[in-house]
Short mmCIF file of C-alpha atoms and ligand atoms in Angstrom, two decimals:
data_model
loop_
_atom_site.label_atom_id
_atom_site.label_comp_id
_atom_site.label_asym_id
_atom_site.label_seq_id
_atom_site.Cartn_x
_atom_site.Cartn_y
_atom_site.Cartn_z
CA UNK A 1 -16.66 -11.56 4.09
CA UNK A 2 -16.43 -7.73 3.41
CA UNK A 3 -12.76 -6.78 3.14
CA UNK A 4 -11.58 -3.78 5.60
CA UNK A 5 -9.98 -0.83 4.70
CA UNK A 6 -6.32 -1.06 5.58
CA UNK A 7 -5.24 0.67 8.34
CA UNK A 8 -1.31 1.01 6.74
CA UNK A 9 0.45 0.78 4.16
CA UNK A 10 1.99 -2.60 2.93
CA UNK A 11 4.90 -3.93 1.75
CA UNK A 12 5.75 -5.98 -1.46
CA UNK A 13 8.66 -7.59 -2.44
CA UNK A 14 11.07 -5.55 -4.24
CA UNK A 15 11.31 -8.23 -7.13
CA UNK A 16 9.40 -9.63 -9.61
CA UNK A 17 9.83 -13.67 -10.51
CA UNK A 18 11.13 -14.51 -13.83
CA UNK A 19 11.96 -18.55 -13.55
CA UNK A 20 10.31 -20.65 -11.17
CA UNK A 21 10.42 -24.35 -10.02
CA UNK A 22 7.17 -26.09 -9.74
CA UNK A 23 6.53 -27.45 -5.99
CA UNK A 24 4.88 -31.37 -5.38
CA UNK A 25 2.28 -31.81 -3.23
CA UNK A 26 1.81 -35.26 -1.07
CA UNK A 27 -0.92 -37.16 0.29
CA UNK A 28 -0.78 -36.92 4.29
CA UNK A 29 -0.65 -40.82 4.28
CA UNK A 30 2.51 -40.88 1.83
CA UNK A 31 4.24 -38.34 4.15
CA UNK A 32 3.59 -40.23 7.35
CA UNK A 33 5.92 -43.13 5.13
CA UNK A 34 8.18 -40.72 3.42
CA UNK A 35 9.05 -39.79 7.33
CA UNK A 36 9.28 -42.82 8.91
CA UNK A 37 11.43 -44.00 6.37
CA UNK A 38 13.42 -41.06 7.36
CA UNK A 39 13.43 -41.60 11.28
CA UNK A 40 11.52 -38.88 12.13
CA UNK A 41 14.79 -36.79 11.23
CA UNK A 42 13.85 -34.02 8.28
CA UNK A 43 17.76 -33.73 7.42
CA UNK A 44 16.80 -37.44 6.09
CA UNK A 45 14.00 -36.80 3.53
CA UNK A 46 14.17 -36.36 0.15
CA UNK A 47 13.72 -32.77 -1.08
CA UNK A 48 11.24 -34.38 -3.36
CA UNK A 49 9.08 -35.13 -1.00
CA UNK A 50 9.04 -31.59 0.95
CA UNK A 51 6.36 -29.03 -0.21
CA UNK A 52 7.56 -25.86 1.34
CA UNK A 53 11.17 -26.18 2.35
CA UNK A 54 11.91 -24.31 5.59
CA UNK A 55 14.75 -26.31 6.21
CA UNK A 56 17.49 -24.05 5.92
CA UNK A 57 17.81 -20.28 5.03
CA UNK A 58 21.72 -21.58 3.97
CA UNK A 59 22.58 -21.79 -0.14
CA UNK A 60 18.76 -22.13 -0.68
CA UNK A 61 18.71 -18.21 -1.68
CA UNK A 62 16.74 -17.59 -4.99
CA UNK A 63 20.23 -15.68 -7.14
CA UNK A 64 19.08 -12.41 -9.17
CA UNK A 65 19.32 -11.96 -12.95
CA UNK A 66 22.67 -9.55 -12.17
CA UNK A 67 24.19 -12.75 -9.93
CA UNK A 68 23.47 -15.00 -13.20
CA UNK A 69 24.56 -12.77 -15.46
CA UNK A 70 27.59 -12.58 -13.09
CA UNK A 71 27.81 -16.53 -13.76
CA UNK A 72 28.36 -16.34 -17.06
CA UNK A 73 31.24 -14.50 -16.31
CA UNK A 74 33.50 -17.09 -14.30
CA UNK A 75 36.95 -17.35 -15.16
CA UNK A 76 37.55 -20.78 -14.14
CA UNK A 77 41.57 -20.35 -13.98
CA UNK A 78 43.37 -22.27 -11.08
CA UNK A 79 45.23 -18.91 -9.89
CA UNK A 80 44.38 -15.44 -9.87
CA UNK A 81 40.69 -15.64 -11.38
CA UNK A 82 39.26 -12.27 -11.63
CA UNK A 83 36.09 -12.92 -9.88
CA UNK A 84 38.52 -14.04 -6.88
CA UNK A 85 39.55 -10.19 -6.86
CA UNK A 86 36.24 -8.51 -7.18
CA UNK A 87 35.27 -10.65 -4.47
CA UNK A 88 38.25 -9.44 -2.66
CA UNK A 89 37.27 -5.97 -3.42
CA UNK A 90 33.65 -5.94 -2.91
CA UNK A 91 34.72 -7.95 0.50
CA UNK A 92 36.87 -4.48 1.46
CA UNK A 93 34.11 -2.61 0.71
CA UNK A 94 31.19 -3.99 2.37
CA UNK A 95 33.33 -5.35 5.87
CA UNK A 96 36.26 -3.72 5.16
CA UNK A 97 39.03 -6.58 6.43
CA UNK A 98 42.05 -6.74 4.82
CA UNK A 99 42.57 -9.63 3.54
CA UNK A 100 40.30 -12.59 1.90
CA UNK A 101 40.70 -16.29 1.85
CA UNK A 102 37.71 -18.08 -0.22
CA UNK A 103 36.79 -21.51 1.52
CA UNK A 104 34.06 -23.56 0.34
CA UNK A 105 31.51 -22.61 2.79
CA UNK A 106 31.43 -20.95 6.50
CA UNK A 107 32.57 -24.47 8.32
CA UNK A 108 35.52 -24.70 6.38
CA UNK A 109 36.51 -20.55 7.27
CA UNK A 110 35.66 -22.13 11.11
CA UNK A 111 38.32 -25.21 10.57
CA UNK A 112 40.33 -22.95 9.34
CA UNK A 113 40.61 -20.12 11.90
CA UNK A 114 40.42 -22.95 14.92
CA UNK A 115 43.40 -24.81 13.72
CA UNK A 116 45.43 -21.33 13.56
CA UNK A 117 44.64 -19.37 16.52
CA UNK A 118 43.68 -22.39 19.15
CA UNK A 119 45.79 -24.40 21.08
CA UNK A 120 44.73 -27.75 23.21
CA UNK A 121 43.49 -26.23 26.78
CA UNK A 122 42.40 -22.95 25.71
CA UNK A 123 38.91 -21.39 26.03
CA UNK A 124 36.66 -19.86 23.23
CA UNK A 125 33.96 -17.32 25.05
CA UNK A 126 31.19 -16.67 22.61
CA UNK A 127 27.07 -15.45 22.36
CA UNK A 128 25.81 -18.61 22.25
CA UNK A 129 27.26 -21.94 20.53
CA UNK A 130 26.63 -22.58 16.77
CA UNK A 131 26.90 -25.95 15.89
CA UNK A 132 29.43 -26.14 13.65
CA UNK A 133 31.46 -23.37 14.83
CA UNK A 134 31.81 -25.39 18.46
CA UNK A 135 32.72 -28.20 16.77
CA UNK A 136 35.90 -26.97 15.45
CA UNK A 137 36.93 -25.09 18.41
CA UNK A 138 36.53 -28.14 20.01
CA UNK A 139 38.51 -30.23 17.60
CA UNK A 140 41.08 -27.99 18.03
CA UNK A 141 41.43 -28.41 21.78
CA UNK A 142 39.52 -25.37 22.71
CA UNK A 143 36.69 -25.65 24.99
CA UNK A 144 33.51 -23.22 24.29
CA UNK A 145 31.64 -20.83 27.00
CA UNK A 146 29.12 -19.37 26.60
CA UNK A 147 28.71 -15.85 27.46
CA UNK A 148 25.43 -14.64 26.25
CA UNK A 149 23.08 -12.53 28.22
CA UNK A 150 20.55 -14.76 30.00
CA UNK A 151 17.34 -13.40 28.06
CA UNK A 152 18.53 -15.21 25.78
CA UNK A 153 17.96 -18.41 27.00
CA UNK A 154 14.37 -17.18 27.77
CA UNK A 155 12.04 -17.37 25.14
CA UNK A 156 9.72 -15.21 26.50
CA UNK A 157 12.40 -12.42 26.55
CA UNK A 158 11.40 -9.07 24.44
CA UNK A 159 14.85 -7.28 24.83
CA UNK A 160 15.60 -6.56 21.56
CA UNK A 161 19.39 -7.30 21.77
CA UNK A 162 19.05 -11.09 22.61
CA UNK A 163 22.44 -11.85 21.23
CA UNK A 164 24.75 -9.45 23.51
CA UNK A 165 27.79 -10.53 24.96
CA UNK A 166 27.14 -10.76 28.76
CA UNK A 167 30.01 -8.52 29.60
CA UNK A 168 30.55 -9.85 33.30
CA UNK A 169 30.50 -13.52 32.53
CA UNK A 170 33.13 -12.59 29.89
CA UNK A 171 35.54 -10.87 32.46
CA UNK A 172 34.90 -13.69 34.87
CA UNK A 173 36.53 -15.84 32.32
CA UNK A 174 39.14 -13.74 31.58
CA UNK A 175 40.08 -13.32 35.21
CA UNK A 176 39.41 -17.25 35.69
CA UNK A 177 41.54 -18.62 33.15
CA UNK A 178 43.99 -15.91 32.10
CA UNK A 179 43.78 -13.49 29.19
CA UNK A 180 46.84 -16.17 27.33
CA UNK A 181 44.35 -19.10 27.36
CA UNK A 182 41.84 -17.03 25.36
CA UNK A 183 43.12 -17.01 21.95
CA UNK A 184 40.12 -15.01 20.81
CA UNK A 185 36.16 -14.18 21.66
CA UNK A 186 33.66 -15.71 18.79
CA UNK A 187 30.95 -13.03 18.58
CA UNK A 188 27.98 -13.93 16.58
CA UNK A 189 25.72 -11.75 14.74
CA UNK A 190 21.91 -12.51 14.67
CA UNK A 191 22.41 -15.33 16.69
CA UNK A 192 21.12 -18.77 15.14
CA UNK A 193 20.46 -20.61 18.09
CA UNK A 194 18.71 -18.04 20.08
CA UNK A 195 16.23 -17.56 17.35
CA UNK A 196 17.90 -15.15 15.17
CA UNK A 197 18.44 -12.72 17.43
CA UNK A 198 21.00 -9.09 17.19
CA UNK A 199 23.72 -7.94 18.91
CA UNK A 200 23.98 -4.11 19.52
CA UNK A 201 26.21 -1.89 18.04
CA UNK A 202 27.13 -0.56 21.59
CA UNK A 203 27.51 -4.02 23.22
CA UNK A 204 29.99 -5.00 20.43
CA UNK A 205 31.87 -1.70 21.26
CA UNK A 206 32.45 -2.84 24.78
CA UNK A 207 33.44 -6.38 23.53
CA UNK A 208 36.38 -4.77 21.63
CA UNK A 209 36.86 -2.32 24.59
CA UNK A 210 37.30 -5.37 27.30
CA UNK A 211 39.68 -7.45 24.29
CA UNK A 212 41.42 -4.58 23.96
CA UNK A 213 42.28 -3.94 27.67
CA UNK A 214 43.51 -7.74 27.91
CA UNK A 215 45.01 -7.97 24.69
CA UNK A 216 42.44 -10.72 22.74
CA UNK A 217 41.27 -10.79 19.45
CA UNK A 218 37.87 -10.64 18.72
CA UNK A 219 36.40 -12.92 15.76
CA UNK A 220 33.11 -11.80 14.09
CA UNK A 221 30.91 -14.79 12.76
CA UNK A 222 29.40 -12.74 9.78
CA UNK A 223 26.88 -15.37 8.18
CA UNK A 224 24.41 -13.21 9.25
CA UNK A 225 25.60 -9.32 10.07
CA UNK A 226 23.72 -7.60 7.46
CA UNK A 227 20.27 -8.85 8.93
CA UNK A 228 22.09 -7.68 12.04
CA UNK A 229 22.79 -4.37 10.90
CA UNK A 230 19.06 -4.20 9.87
CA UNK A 231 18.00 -5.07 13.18
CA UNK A 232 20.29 -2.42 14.78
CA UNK A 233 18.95 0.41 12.16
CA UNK A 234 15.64 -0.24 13.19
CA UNK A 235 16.14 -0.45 17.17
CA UNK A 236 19.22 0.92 18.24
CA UNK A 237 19.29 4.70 19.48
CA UNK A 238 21.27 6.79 16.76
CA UNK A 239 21.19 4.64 14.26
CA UNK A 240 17.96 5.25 11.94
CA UNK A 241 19.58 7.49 9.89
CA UNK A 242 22.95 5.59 8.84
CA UNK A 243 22.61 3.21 5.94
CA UNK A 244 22.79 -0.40 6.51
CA UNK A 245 26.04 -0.15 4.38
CA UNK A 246 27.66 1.73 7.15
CA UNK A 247 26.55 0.03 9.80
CA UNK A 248 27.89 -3.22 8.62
CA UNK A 249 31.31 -1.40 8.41
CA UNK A 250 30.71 0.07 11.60
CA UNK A 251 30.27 -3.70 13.27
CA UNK A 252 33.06 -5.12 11.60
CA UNK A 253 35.66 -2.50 12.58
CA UNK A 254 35.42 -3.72 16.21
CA UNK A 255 36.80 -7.29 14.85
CA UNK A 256 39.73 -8.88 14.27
CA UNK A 257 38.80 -11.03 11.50
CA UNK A 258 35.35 -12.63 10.17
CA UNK A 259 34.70 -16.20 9.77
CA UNK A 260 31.39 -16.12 6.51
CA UNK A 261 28.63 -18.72 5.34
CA UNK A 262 28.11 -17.10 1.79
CA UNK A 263 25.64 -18.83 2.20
CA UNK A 264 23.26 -16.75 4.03
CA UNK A 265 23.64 -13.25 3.75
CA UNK A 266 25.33 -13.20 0.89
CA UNK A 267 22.60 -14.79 -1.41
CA UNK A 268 23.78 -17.34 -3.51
CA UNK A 269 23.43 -20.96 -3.52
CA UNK A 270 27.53 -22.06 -2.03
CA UNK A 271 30.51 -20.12 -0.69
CA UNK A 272 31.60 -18.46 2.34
CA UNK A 273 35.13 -17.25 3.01
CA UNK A 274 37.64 -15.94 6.33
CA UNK A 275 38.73 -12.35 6.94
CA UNK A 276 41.39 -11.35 8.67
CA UNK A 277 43.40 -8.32 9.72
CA UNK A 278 46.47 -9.28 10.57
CA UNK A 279 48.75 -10.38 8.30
CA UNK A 280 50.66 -13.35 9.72
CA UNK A 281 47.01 -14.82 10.74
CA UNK A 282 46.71 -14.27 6.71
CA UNK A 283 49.84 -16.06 6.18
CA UNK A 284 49.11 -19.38 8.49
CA UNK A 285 45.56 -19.39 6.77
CA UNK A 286 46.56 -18.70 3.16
CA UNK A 287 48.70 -21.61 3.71
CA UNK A 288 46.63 -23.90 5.48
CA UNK A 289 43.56 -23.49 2.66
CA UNK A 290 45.65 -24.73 0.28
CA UNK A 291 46.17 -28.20 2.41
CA UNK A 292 42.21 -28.37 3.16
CA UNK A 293 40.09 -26.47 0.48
CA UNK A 294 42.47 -25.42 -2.59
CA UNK A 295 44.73 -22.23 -3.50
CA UNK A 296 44.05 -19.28 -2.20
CA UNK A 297 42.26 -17.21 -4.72
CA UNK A 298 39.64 -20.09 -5.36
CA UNK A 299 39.53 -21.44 -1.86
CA UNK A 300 37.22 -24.56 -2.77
CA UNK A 301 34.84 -22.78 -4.93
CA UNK A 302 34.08 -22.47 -9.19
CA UNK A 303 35.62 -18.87 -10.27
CA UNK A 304 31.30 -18.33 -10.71
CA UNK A 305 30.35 -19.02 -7.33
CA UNK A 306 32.59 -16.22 -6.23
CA UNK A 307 31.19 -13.89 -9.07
CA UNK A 308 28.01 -14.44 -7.11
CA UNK A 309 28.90 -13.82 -3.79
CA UNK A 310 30.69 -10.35 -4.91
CA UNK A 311 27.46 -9.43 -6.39
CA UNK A 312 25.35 -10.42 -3.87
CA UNK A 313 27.45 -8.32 -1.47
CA UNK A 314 26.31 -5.45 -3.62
CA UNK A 315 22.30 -6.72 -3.21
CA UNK A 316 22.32 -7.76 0.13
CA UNK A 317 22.43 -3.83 1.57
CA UNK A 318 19.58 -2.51 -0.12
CA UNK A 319 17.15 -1.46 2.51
CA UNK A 320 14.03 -2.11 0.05
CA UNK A 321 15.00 -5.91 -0.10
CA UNK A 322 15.93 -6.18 3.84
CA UNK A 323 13.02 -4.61 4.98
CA UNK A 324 11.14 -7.01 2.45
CA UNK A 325 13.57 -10.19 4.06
CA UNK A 326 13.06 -9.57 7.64
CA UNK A 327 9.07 -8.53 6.80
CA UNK A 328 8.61 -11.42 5.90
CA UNK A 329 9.59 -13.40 8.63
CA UNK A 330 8.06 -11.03 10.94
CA UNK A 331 4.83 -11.89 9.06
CA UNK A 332 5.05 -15.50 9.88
CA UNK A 333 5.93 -14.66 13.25
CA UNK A 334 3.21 -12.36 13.55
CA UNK A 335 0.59 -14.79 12.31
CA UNK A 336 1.61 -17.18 15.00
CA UNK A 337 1.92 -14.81 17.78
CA UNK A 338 -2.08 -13.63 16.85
CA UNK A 339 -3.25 -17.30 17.55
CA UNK A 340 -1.40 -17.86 20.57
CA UNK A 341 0.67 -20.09 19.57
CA UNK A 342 4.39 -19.53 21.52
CA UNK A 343 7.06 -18.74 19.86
CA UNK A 344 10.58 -17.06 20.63
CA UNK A 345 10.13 -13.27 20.65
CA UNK A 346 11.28 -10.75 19.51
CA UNK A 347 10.69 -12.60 16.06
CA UNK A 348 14.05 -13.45 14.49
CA UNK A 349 15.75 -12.13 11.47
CA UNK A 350 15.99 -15.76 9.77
CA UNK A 351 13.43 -17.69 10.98
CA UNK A 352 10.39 -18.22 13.81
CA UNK A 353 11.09 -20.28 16.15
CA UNK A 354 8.44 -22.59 17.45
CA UNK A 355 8.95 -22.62 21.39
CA UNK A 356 8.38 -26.89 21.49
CA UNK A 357 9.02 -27.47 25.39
CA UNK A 358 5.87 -25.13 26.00
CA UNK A 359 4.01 -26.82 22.86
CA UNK A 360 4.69 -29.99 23.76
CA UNK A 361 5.69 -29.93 27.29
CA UNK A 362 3.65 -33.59 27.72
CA UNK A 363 6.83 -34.90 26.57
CA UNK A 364 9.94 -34.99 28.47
CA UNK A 365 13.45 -33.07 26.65
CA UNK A 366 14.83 -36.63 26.50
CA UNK A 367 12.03 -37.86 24.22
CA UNK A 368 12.76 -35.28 21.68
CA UNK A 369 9.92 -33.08 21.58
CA UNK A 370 11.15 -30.36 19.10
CA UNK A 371 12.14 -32.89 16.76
CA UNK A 372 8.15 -34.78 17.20
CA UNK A 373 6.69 -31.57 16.27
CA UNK A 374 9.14 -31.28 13.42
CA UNK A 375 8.28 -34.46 12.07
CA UNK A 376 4.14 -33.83 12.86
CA UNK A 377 4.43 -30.71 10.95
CA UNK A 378 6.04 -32.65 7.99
CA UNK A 379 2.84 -34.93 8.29
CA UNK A 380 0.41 -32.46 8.32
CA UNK A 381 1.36 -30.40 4.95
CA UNK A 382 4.74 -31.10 3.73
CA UNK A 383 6.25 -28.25 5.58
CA UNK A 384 10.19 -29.03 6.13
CA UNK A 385 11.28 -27.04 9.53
CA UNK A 386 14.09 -28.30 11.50
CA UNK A 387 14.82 -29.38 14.98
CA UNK A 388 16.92 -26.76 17.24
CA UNK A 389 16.66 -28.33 20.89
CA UNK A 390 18.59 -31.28 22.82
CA UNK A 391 19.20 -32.85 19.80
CA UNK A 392 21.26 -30.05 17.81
CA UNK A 393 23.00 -29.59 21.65
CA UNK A 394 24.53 -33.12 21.65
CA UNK A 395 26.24 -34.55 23.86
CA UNK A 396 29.27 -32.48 26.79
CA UNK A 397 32.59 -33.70 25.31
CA UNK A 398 33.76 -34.33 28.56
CA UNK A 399 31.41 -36.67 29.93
CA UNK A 400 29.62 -37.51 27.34
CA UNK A 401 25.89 -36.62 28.59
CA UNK A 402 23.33 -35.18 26.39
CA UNK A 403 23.58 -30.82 26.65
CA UNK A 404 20.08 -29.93 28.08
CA UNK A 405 19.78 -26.47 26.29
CA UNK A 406 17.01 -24.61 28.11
CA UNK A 407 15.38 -23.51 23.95
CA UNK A 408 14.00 -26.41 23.24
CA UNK A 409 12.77 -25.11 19.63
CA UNK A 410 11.89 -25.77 16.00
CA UNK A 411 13.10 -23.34 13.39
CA UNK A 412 10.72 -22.62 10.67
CA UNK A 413 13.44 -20.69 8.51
CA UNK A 414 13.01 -18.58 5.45
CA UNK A 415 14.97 -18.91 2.39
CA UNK A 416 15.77 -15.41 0.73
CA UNK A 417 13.54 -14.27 -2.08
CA UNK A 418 11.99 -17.61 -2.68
CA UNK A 419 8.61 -18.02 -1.26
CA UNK A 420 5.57 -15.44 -1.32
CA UNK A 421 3.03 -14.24 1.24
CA UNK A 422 0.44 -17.21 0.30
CA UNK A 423 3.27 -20.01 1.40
CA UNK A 424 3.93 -18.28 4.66
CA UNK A 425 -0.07 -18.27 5.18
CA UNK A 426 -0.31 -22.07 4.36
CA UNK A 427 2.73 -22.63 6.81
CA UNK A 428 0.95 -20.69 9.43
CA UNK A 429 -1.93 -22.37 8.90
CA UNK A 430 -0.47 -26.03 9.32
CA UNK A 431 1.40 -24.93 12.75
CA UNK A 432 -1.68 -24.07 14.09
CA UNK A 433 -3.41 -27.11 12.70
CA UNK A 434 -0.78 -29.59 14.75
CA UNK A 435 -0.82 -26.82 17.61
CA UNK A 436 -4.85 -27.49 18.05
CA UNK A 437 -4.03 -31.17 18.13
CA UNK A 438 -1.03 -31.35 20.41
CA UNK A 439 -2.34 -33.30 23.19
CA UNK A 440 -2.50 -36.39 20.97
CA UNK A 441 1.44 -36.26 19.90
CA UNK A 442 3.72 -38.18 21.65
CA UNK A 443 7.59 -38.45 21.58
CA UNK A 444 10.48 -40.17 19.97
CA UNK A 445 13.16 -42.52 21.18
CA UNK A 446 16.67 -42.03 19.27
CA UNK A 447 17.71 -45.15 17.45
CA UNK A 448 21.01 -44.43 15.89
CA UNK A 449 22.99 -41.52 16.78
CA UNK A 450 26.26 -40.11 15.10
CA UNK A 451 29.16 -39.28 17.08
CA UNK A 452 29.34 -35.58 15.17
CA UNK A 453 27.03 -33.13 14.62
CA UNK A 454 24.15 -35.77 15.44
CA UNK A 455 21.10 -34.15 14.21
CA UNK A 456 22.02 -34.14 10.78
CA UNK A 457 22.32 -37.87 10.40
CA UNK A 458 20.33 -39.46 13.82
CA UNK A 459 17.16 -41.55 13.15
CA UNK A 460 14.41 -42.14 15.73
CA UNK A 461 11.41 -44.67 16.16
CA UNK A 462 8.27 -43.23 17.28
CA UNK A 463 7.20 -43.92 21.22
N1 F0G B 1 27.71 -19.88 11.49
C1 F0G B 1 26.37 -19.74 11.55
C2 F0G B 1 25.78 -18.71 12.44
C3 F0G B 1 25.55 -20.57 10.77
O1 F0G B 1 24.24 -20.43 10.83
C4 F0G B 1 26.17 -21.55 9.93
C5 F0G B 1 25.35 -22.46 9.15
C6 F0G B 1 27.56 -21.64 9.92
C7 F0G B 1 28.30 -20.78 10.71
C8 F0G B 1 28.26 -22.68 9.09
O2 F0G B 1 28.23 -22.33 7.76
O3 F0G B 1 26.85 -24.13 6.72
O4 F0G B 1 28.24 -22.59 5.34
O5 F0G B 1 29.31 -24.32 6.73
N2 F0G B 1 24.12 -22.60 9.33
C9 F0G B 1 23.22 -23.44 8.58
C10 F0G B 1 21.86 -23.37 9.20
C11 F0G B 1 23.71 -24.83 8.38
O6 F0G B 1 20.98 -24.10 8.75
O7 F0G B 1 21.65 -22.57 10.12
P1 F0G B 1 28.15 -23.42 6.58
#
């Protein structure tokens, strides 16, 4: 076939790769085993076994020679390593909070921040649930509601600020329950379970405007706010011209505090730390890491790992490499949304997110169809994607029925700086191979079924 002339410019990555880590390739008969033997879950396989791993964008970051070097460097004293402080300083630079406490990875920042600020009966308003982050409110006694904007439930949505705070349903609550019962709101940015989707600079600004006015304390969930600050460079109205730099500062200054998965943004492999302001909240938490992760300048993690996030705080603001990040999955996404296969739009800053109840909608929510077409993509090339539907929703703590989210999804999610243009094609390629042979798939039944956090660890038979 002749080749056309292009009618832009591309992209390339902004890197060149110096180590690399062969991949396996599977027969489709050993997979159909290697997932049964997993029930059907792809938490349960072996990474062996996977060919392209779009598990997880969290800790499976490809690290730079200057985060390596940065290794080398880890002064692995109990108290008061150095890479603790230029962690601490890079931290003040970058999101500009006060004051740093290292945990091991975002979950234990949530634990952390829940058991301080949330007492049994209160309510947590937030964009959207993340998974682990309601669990700990909940442990705590808090109870979670949500107070997203309602596109975002709707996949077919093309607002580009998915992940706004729904300012009404937030001032409901506050009038509802009382301003003392609301020990703080939990914005997120990019918003994982609504397909990776911003807030905006100017709905944040009215967040901190309605806390203010009732006296709450806002708490930023910063895993991903430099893809955020991307997104809001590229769509929001007076913001083209400021660096990403300063829009991340500009986000985080309407916060009280940040709870971080290094994991993520911060590209490296473990890590994640809480933020705070205020210095008695810094007080309770200093103290509490010490009961839960270790002292407070190492916070669960090697004196290394923190070498690498400070570094990576320095890499993760270059333009050149976002545009390359987020190009990447918008290539992906692009592919997808050319052969009509649906998907959430706009296309997310993490991931694409495979829109299963319309793929599969044959099969009921309570037979699991996000997690079938996880599993039928796993078949077809090796591809490791993850379920994000009824079965990541589990169960109302009250009454103990399965949550009915209305994204019933799959997240194909892209690991930063790891896989090229040809493996996104290949993925592409296999979604639309089990998208022309839907019909045929049918559902699962759940066989076992954790009481936390089910999805990780639940098996399932096939129908
Ligand atoms: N907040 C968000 C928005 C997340 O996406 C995650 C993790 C966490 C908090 C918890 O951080 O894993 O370091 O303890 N997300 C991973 C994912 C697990 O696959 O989306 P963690």
């Amino acid at each position: 076939m002749a080749h056309m002339k292009p009618t832009r410019r591309s992209w390339a990555e902004p890197f060149k790769i110096k180590v690399v880590e062969p991949l396996t390739t599977t027969t489709r008969q050993y997979r159909a085993k290697a997932i049964k033997a997993a029930g059907y879950n792809t938490f349960l396989l072996r990474s062996e076994d996977v060919y392209i791993d779009l598990l997880t964008d969290s800790g499976t970051n490809a690290m730079s020679d200057y985060q390596w070097a940065g290794m080398m460097l880890g002064d692995e004293a109990y108290a008061g390593s150095k890479n603790f402080y230029n962690l601490e300083t890079n931290m003040r630079k970058y999101y500009g909070y006060q004051f740093l406490v290292p945990t091991h990875q975002g979950r234990g920042a949530e634990h952390i921040i829940s058991q301080i600020m949330i007492k049994p009966g209160d309510f947590i308003p937030g964009n959207m649930y993340f998974t682990t982050t309601r669990e700990h409110q909940e442990r705590a006694g808090g109870t979670f509601v949500d107070v997203i904007i309602d596109a975002a439930h709707d996949p077919e949505s093309v607002y580009p600020f998915k992940g706004n705070v729904h300012l009404q349903k937030l001032e409901e609550l506050i009038r509802k329950v009382g301003a003392k019962r609301i020990p703080y709101i939990s914005v997120a940015a990019t918003v994982n379970m609504a397909g990776g989707q911003p807030i905006s600079m100017e709905n944040m600004r009215e967040v901190r405007r309605l806390a203010n006015k009732h006296g709450i304390k806002v708490i930023l969930d910063a895993t991903r706010a430099v893809e955020n600050a991307y997104f809001i460079k590229i769509r929001e109205k007076g913001y083209a011209r400021k660096s990403v730099a300063a829009i991340l500062k500009e986000l985080c200054s309407y916060t009280d505090g940040a709870t971080m998965s290094g994991k993520k943004d911060l590209l490296v492999n473990i890590g994640g730390f809480l933020a705070v302001n205020d210095e008695k909240l810094y007080d309770e938490a200093r103290n509490m890491v010490v009961v839960f992760e270790g002292l407070h300048t190492y916070g669960g993690l090697a004196g290394r790992d923190m070498e690498a996030m400070a570094r990576g705080m320095e890499e993760m603001v270059k333009e050149d490499y976002l545009r390359s990040r987020i190009g990447q999955v918008e290539y992906l996404g692009q592919k997808l949304l050319d052969w009509g296969i649906p998907i959430v739009q706009p296309i997310g800053g993490h991931a694409v997110f495979l829109d299963a109840k319309k793929i599969l909608k044959h099969i009921p929510q309570d037979k699991f169809p996000a997690q079938t077409l996880a599993a039928e993509i796993y078949i077809d090339s090796g591809v490791r994607t993850m379920e994000r539907g009824i079965v990541s929703a589990g169960r109302d703590s009250k009454t103990g029925a399965h949550r009915h989210p209305k994204l019933e999804l799959v997240r194909v999610t892209i690991p930063r700086r790891v896989y090229t243009q040809a493996h996104m094609d290949v993925t592409a390629e296999s979604i639309l191979s089990v998208y022309e042979d839907r019909k045929r798939i049918k559902g699962l039944n759940m066989v076992y079924e954790p009481k936390h956090l089910r999805f990780f660890q639940a098996r399932f038979d096939k129908l």
